[in-house]
Tab-separated table of C-alpha atoms in Angstrom:
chain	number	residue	atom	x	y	z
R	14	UNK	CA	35.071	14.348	21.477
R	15	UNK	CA	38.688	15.735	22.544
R	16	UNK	CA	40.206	13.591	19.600
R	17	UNK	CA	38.337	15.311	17.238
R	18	UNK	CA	38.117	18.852	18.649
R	19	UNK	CA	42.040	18.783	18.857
R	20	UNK	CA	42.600	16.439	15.249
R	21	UNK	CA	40.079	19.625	13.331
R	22	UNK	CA	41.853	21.973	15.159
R	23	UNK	CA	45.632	20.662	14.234
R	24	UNK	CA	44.597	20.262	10.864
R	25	UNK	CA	43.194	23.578	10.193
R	26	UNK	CA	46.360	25.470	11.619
R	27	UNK	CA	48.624	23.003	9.294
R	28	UNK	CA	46.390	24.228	6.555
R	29	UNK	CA	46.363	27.623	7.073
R	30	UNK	CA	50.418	27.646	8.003
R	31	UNK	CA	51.559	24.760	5.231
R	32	UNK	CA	54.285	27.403	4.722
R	33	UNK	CA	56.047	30.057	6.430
R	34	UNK	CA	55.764	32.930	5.884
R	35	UNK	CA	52.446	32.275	4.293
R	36	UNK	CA	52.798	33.875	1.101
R	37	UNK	CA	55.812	31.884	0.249
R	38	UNK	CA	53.383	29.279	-0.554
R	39	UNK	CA	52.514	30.942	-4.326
R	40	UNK	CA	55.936	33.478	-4.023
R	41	UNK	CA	58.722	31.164	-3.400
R	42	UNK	CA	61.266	33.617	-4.473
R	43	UNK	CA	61.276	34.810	-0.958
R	44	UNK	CA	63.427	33.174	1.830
R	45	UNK	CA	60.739	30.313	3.916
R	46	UNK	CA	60.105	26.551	3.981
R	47	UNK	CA	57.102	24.808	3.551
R	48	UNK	CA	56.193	21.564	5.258
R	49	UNK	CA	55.775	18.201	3.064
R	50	UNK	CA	52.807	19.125	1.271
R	51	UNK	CA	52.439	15.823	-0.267
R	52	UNK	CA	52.364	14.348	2.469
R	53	UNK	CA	50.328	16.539	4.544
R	54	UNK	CA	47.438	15.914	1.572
R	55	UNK	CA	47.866	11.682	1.867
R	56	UNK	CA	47.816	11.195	5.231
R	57	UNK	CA	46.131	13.794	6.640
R	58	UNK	CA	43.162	12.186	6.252
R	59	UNK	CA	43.981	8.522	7.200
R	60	UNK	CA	42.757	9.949	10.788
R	61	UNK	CA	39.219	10.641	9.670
R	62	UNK	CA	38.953	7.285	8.771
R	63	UNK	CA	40.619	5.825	11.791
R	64	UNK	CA	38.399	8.143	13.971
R	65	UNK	CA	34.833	6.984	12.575
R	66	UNK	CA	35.776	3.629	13.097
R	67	UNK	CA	36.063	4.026	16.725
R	68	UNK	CA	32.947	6.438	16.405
R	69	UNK	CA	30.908	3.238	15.108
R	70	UNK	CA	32.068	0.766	17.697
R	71	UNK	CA	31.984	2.719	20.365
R	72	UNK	CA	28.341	2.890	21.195
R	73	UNK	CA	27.404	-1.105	20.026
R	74	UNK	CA	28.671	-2.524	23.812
R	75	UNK	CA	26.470	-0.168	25.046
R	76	UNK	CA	23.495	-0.552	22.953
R	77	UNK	CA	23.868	-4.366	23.399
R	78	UNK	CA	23.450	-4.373	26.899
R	79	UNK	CA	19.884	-2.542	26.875
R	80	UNK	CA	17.437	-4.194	28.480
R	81	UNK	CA	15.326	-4.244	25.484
R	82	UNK	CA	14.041	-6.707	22.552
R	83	UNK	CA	16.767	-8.013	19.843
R	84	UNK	CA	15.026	-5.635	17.688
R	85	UNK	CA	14.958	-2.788	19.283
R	86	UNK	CA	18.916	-3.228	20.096
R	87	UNK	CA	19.367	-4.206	16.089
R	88	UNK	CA	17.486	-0.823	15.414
R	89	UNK	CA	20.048	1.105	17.207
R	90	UNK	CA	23.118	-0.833	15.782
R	91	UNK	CA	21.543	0.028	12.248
R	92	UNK	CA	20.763	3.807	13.506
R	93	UNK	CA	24.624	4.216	14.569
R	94	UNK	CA	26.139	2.185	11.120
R	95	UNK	CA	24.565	4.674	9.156
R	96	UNK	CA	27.598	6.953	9.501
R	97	UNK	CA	29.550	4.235	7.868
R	98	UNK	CA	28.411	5.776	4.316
R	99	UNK	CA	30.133	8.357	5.280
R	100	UNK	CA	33.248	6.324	6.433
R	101	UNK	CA	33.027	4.914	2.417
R	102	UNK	CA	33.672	8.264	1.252
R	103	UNK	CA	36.140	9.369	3.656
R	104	UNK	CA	38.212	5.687	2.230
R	105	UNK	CA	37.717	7.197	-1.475
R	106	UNK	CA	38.669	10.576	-0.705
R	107	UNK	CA	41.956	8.988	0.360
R	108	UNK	CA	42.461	6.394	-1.656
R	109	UNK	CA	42.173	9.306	-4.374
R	110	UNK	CA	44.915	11.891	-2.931
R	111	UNK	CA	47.478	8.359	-2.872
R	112	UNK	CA	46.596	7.617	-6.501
R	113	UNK	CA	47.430	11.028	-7.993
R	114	UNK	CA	50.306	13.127	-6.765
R	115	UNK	CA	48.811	16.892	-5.712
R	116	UNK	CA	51.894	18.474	-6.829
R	117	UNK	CA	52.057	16.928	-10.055
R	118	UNK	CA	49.434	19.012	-12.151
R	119	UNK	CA	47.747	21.069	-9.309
R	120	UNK	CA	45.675	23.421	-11.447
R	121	UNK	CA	44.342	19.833	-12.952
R	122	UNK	CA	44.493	17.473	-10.167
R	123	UNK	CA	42.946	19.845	-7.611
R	124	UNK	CA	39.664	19.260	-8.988
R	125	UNK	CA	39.452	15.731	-8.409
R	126	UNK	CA	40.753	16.471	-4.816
R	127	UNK	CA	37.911	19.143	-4.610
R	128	UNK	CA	35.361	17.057	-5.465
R	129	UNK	CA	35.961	14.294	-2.758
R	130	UNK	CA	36.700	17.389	-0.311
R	131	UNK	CA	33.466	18.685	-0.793
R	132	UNK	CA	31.399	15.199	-1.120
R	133	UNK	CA	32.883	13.545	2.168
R	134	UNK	CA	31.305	16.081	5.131
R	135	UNK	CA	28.119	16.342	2.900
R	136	UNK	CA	27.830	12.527	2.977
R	137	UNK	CA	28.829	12.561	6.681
R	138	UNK	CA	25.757	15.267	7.041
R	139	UNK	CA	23.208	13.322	5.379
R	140	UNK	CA	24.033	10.167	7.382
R	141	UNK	CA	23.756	12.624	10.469
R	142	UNK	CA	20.299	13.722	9.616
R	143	UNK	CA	18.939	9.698	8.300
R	144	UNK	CA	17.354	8.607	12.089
R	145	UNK	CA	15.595	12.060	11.639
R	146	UNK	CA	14.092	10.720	8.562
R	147	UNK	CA	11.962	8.219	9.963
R	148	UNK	CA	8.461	9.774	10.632
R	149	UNK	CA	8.762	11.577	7.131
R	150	UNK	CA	9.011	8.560	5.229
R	151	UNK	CA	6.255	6.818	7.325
R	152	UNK	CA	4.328	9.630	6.802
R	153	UNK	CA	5.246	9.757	2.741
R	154	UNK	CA	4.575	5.425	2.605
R	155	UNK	CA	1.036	5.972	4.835
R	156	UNK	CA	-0.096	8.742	2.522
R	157	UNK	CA	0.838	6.768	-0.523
R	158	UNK	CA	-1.372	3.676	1.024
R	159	UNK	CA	-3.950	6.068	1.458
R	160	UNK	CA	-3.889	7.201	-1.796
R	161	UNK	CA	-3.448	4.027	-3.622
R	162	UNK	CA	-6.048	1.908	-1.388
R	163	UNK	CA	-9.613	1.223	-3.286
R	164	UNK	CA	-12.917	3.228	-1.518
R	165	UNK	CA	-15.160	1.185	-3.039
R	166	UNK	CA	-16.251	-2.506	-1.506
R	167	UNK	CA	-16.505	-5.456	-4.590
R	168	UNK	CA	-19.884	-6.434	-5.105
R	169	UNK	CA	-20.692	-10.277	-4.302
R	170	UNK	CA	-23.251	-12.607	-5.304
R	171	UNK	CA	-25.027	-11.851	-1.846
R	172	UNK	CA	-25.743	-8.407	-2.696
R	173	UNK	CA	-27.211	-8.871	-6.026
R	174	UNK	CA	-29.898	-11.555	-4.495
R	175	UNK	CA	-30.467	-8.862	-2.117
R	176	UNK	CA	-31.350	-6.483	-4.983
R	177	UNK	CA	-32.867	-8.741	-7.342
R	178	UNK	CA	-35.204	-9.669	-3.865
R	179	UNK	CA	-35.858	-6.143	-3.216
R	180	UNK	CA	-36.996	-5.374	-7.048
R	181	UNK	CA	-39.408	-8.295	-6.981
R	182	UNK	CA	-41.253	-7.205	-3.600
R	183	UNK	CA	-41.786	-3.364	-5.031
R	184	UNK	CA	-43.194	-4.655	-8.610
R	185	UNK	CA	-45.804	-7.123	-6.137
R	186	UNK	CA	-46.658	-3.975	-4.536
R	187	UNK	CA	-46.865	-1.443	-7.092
R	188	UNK	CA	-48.643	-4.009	-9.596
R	189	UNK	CA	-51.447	-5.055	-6.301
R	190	UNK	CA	-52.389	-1.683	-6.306
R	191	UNK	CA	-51.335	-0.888	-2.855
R	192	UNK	CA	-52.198	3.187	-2.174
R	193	UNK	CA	-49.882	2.645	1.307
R	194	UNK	CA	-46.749	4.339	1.208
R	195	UNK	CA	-43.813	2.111	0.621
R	196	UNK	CA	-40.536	2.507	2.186
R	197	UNK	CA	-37.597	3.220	0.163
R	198	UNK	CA	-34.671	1.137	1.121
R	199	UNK	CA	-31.999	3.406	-0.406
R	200	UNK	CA	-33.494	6.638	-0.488
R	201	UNK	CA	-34.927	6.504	3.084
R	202	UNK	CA	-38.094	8.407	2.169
R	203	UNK	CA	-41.364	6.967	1.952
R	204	UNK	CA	-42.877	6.982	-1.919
R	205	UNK	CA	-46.699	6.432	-2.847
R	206	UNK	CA	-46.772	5.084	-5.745
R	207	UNK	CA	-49.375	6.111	-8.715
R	208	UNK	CA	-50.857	2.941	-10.372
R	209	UNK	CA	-51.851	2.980	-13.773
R	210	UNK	CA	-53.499	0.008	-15.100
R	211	UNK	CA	-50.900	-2.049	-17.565
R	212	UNK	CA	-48.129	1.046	-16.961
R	213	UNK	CA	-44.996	1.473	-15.201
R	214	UNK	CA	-45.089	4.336	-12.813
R	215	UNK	CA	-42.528	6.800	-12.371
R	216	UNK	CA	-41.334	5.133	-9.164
R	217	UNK	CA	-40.933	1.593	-10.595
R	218	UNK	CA	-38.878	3.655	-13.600
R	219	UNK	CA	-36.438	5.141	-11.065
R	220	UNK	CA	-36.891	2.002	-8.551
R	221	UNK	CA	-35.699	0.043	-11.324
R	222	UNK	CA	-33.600	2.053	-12.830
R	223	UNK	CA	-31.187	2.416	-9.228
R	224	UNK	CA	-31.347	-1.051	-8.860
């Protein structure tokens, strides 16, 4: 934590003070000196890199010694290596500012170098925030199961017998002329049927028709 409190701290006053007196920086008709800019851009940031690789090894003795399962200890490991995403951007962002020389074309070149500047510490703050991640993408993947999942149970060959029994047992009662309420199965009301001689009844109709 010192190492990188005192390297962001360094680097912002070597910023800020590249030359002296500041403004000779864009007015260099007045009497000052500037520092090596083009070196300050290239290897200024060869410690960011060196730094997060101490920040990712740092912690694995540690987390290898917990008395817990392998995969709780490779959960960790994989928890701490996601900053090294942001280590792969920090390595392009400098391999960029050697490639191209920031003194070169600076109204031009400065763009490129922007665009690295910009897309390293946003990288390095999504990799911050990914173990935060975890419930809302279990609760995005449960959802989506939910969702996705049938409500409705296949029907097998037992429960058309069952049917095609039930059906049979209300015609022999309806057609025997039975004035005794019979239970309905599915509606869970009792029906009395009305019996006409050689004629369905309205209950056989809608009996029949459910089934």
């Amino acid at each position: 934590m010192v190492l990188v409190v005192t390297f962001a701290i360094a680097d912002i006053f070597a910023g800020a003070f590249i030359c002296w007196p500041i403004h000779y920086l864009w007015a260099e008709s007045h009497d000052g000196h500037c520092i090596n800019i083009w070196k300050f851009y290239r290897y200024g940031t060869l410690p960011n890199i060196i730094i997060d690789v101490f920040m990712l090894i740092l912690p694995m003795p540690v987390v290898w010694r917990l008395q817990v399962s392998r995969q709780v200890k490779m959960g960790l490991g994989a928890t701490f290596l996601t900053g090294s995403i942001g280590l792969a951007t920090s390595i392009a962002r400098t391999v960029t500012f050697f490639k191209h020389d920031p003194l070169a074309d600076a109204t031009w070149i400065s763009v490129t170098f922007l665009i690295w500047s910009i897309v390293e510490p946003g990288v390095y703050l999504i990799a911050a925030c990914l173990p935060c991640y975890r419930p809302l993408i279990k609760f995005i993947l449960e959802r989506n199961q939910k969702a996705t999942s049938t409500p409705y149970r296949a029907k097998g060959p037992n429960d058309l017998s069952l049917k095609s029994s039930y059906s049979a047992r209300k015609d022999e009662s309806f057609h025997a002329g039975s004035t005794r309420p019979q239970s309905d199965i599915e509606m869970g009301t009792p029906v009395r049927p009305r019996v006409a001689s050689g004629h369905e009844s309205d209950e056989q109709s809608l009996i029949s028709y459910r089934i």
